[in-house]
CSV table of N, CA and C in Angstrom, one decimal:
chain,number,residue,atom,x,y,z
Y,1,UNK,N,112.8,101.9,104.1
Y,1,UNK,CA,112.1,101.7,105.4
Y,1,UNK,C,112.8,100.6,106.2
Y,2,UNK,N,113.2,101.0,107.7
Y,2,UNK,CA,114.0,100.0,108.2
Y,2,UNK,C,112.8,98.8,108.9
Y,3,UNK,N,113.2,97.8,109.1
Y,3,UNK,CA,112.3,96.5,109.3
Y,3,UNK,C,112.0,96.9,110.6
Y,4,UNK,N,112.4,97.3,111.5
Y,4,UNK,CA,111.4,97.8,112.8
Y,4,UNK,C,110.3,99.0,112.5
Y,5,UNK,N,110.6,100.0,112.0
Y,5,UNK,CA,109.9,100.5,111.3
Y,5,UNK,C,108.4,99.8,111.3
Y,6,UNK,N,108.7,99.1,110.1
Y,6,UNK,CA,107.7,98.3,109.2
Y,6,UNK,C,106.9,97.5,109.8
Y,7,UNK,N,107.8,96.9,111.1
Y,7,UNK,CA,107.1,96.0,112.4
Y,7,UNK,C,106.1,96.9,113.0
Y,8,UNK,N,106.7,97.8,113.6
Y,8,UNK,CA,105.6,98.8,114.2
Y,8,UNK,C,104.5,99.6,113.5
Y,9,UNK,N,104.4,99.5,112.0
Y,9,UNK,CA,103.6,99.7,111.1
Y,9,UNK,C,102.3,98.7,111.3
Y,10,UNK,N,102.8,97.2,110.9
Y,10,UNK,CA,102.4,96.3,110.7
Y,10,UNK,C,101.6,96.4,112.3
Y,11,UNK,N,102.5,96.3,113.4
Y,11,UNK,CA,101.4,96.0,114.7
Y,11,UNK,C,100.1,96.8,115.0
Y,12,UNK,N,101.1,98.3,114.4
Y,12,UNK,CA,99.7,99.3,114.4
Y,12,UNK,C,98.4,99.0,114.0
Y,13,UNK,N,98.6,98.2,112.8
Y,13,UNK,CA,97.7,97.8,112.0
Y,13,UNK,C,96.9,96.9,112.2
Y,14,UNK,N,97.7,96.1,112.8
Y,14,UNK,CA,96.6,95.1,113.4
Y,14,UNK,C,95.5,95.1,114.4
Y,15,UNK,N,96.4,96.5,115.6
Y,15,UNK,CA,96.0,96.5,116.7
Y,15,UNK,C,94.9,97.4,116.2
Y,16,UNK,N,94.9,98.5,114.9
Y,16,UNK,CA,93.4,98.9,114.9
Y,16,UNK,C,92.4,98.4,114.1
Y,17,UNK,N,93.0,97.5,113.4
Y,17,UNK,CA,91.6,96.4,112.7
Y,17,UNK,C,91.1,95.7,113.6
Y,18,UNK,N,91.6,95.1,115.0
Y,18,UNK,CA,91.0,94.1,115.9
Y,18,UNK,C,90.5,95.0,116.5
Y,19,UNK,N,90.3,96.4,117.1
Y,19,UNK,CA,89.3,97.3,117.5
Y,19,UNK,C,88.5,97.3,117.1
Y,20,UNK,N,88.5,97.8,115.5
Y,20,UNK,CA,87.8,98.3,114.8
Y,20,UNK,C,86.9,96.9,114.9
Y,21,UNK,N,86.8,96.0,114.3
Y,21,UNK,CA,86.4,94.7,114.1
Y,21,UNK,C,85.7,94.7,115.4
Y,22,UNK,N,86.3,94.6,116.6
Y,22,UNK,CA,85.4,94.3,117.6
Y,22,UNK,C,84.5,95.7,117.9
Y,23,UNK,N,84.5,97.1,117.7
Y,23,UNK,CA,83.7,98.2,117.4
Y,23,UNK,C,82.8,97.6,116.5
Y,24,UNK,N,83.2,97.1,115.3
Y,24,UNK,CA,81.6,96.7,114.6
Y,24,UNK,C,81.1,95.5,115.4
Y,25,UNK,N,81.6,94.5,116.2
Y,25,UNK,CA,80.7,93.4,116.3
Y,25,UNK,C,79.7,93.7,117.4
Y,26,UNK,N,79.8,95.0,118.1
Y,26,UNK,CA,78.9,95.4,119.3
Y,26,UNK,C,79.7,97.0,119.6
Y,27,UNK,N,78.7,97.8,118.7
Y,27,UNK,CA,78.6,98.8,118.9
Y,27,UNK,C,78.5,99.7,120.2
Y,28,UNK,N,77.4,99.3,120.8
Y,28,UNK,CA,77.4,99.6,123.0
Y,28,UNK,C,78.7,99.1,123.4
Y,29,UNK,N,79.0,98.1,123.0
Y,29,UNK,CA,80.4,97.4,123.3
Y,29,UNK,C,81.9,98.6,123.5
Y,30,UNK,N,81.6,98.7,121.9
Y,30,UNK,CA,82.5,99.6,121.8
Y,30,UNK,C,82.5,101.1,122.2
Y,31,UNK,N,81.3,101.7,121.7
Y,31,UNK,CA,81.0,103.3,122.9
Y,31,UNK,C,81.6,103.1,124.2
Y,32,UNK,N,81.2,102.0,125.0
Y,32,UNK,CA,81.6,101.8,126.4
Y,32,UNK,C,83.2,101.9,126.3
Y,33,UNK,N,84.0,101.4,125.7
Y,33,UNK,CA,85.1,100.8,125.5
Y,33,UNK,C,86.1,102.4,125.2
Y,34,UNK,N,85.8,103.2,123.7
Y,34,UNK,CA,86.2,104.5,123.9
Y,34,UNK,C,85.9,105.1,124.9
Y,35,UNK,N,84.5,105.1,125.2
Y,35,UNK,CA,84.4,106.4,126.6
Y,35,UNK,C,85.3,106.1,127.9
Y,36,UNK,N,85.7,104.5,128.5
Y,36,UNK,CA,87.0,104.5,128.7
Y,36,UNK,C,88.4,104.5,128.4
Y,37,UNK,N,88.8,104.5,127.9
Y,37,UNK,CA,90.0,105.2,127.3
Y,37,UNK,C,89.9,106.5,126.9
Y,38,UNK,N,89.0,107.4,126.6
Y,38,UNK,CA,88.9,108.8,126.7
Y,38,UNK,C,89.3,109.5,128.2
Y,39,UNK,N,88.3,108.7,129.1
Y,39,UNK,CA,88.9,109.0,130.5
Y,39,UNK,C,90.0,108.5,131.2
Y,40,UNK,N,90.4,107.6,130.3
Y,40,UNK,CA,91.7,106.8,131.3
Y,40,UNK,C,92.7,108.2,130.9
């Protein structure tokens, strides 16, 4: 696995645990949040 690869692995990952994380800390929060980005 080349190290950019593994970078863009890694960011993926972060970027959907701090969603996710912020999806559980306010649920309306987050509904609101996908239903924009569904329409963007």
């Amino acid at each position: 696995m080349s190290p950019v690869t593994f970078g863009q692995i890694l960011i993926l990952f972060y970027v959907t645990m701090d969603e996710w994380l912020y999806f559980k800390e306010d649920m309306n929060d987050g509904f609101i949040y996908l239903n924009l980005v569904n329409l963007a």
